[in-house]
Structures are given as structure tokens and as C-alpha cells.
Amino acid sequence: MKNIKNILACLATAAPLLSAQAYPEALKSMERHSGDCNKFPTTDARSDCQQRVKEADKAFDKHTQDEDAKYKASQPQFKKPTSDKPSGLCFTRKATGEVVCPSGVVK
């Protein structure tokens, strides 16, 4: 039981470090979520903080868009057949001129 608690404690401390390594701006984004810019006493400091938050948001959005694009590119693309040609088993009725296929669909 003691070993499980030690393992969980190690995982809990390693998770933020791994996220900071995977995304360099993670520490800055954690600052954004840990407090807000209204805690600064001067308006210059507040506006500077808000500017940093906006830049971090843009960087994070770009990073996630890039990761999404990489993921979508790695997925197999299955395309449906686009031809409306009847299969080789279809035939045309001479009397009515309609195309009949084995599935019973009349085209």
C-alpha cells in the first residue's frame, strides 16, 4: 500500500513537468489559470499581463491546430465511390427504358 502511494505521488509531481516539456508555453498558461491580471497594482502591469495572456492563448491555439492537422493527416482517408454508373449486374428494360439492378432499385 505504501508503494502505491509513492508511485501516485511521483506521477502527480511528474505530470506538470511532462506537460511543460511537451509544450514550452505551458508554464505561462498555468500562470494565466492560476490567477488573473487584476492582481497587479498598476494599469501598466495589468495591460502587460493581459497582452502576455493573449499571446499565450494565440500560441496555444496555433499549437493545438497544428497537432489536430497532424492527427487528421495521419488518419486513413476512406472515400466512397463517386461514380453513379450502374454495376455490371444491372440491365435496362427495353419496354420502359428503366435501369433495374439486382437489389431491386429502379434507376
GROMACS .gro file of C-alpha atoms in nm:
model
  107
    1MET     CA    1   0.000   0.000   0.000
    2LYS     CA    2   0.287   0.232   0.081
    3ASN     CA    3   0.445   0.166  -0.260
    4ILE     CA    4   0.124   0.258  -0.440
    5LYS     CA    5   0.108   0.590  -0.256
    6ASN     CA    6   0.471   0.661  -0.351
    7ILE     CA    7   0.404   0.579  -0.716
    8LEU     CA    8   0.096   0.804  -0.724
    9ALA     CA    9   0.291   1.085  -0.559
   10CYS     CA   10   0.565   1.055  -0.821
   11LEU     CA   11   0.312   1.059  -1.103
   12ALA     CA   12   0.137   1.362  -0.957
   13THR     CA   13   0.462   1.559  -0.943
   14ALA     CA   14   0.584   1.442  -1.285
   15ALA     CA   15   0.268   1.527  -1.481
   16PRO     CA   16   0.312   1.907  -1.478
   17LEU     CA   17   0.678   1.871  -1.568
   18LEU     CA   18   0.597   1.649  -1.865
   19SER     CA   19   0.334   1.890  -1.991
   20ALA     CA   20   0.580   2.178  -1.958
   21GLN     CA   21   0.831   1.982  -2.163
   22ALA     CA   22   0.578   1.892  -2.432
   23TYR     CA   23   0.451   2.247  -2.461
   24PRO     CA   24   0.705   2.516  -2.367
   25GLU     CA   25   0.441   2.779  -2.308
   26ALA     CA   26   0.263   2.556  -2.054
   27LEU     CA   27   0.417   2.738  -1.759
   28LYS     CA   28   0.293   3.070  -1.893
   29SER     CA   29  -0.054   2.930  -1.950
   30MET     CA   30  -0.054   2.792  -1.594
   31GLU     CA   31   0.013   3.147  -1.477
   32ARG     CA   32  -0.295   3.255  -1.668
   33HIS     CA   33  -0.511   2.994  -1.498
   34SER     CA   34  -0.362   3.031  -1.151
   35GLY     CA   35  -0.454   3.396  -1.114
   36ASP     CA   36  -0.576   3.686  -1.315
   37CYS     CA   37  -0.422   4.012  -1.423
   38ASN     CA   38  -0.629   4.222  -1.183
   39LYS     CA   39  -0.391   4.131  -0.901
   40PHE     CA   40  -0.131   4.377  -1.035
   41PRO     CA   41  -0.140   4.720  -0.871
   42THR     CA   42  -0.070   4.941  -1.175
   43THR     CA   43  -0.260   4.963  -1.502
   44ASP     CA   44   0.062   4.920  -1.700
   45ALA     CA   45   0.136   4.591  -1.528
   46ARG     CA   46  -0.223   4.474  -1.582
   47SER     CA   47  -0.218   4.558  -1.953
   48ASP     CA   48   0.121   4.389  -1.988
   49CYS     CA   49  -0.019   4.078  -1.819
   50GLN     CA   50  -0.325   4.078  -2.045
   51GLN     CA   51  -0.100   4.109  -2.351
   52ARG     CA   52   0.106   3.810  -2.236
   53VAL     CA   53  -0.214   3.611  -2.179
   54LYS     CA   54  -0.337   3.693  -2.531
   55GLU     CA   55  -0.004   3.591  -2.683
   56ALA     CA   56  -0.004   3.266  -2.484
   57ASP     CA   57  -0.360   3.195  -2.599
   58LYS     CA   58  -0.266   3.252  -2.963
   59ALA     CA   59   0.041   3.029  -2.930
   60PHE     CA   60  -0.166   2.757  -2.762
   61ASP     CA   61  -0.436   2.778  -3.030
   62LYS     CA   62  -0.177   2.753  -3.307
   63HIS     CA   63  -0.013   2.459  -3.132
   64THR     CA   64  -0.344   2.272  -3.097
   65GLN     CA   65  -0.438   2.344  -3.459
   66ASP     CA   66  -0.101   2.207  -3.573
   67GLU     CA   67  -0.147   1.896  -3.360
   68ASP     CA   68  -0.501   1.847  -3.494
   69ALA     CA   69  -0.376   1.882  -3.852
   70LYS     CA   70  -0.102   1.625  -3.788
   71TYR     CA   71  -0.354   1.387  -3.635
   72LYS     CA   72  -0.601   1.422  -3.922
   73ALA     CA   73  -0.322   1.372  -4.175
   74SER     CA   74  -0.216   1.051  -4.004
   75GLN     CA   75  -0.566   0.901  -4.014
   76PRO     CA   76  -0.664   0.686  -4.314
   77GLN     CA   77  -0.896   0.854  -4.559
   78PHE     CA   78  -1.175   0.631  -4.684
   79LYS     CA   79  -1.353   0.761  -4.989
   80LYS     CA   80  -1.687   0.643  -5.113
   81PRO     CA   81  -1.712   0.558  -5.481
   82THR     CA   82  -1.827   0.866  -5.664
   83SER     CA   83  -1.943   0.703  -5.985
   84ASP     CA   84  -2.314   0.674  -6.046
   85LYS     CA   85  -2.251   0.407  -6.308
   86PRO     CA   86  -2.472   0.104  -6.265
   87SER     CA   87  -2.292  -0.214  -6.173
   88GLY     CA   88  -2.237  -0.489  -6.429
   89LEU     CA   89  -2.539  -0.675  -6.296
   90CYS     CA   90  -2.789  -0.402  -6.382
   91PHE     CA   91  -2.990  -0.414  -6.700
   92THR     CA   92  -3.223  -0.187  -6.895
   93ARG     CA   93  -3.581  -0.291  -6.964
   94LYS     CA   94  -3.649  -0.242  -7.331
   95ALA     CA   95  -4.021  -0.178  -7.287
   96THR     CA   96  -3.989   0.103  -7.031
   97GLY     CA   97  -3.622   0.206  -7.063
   98GLU     CA   98  -3.565   0.191  -6.689
   99VAL     CA   99  -3.243   0.053  -6.536
  100VAL     CA  100  -3.302  -0.232  -6.292
  101CYS     CA  101  -3.037  -0.367  -6.052
  102PRO     CA  102  -3.040  -0.694  -5.852
  103SER     CA  103  -3.108  -0.511  -5.525
  104GLY     CA  104  -3.448  -0.417  -5.664
  105VAL     CA  105  -3.365  -0.049  -5.700
  106VAL     CA  106  -3.502   0.106  -6.015
  107LYS     CA  107  -3.290   0.390  -6.151
   0.00000   0.00000   0.00000
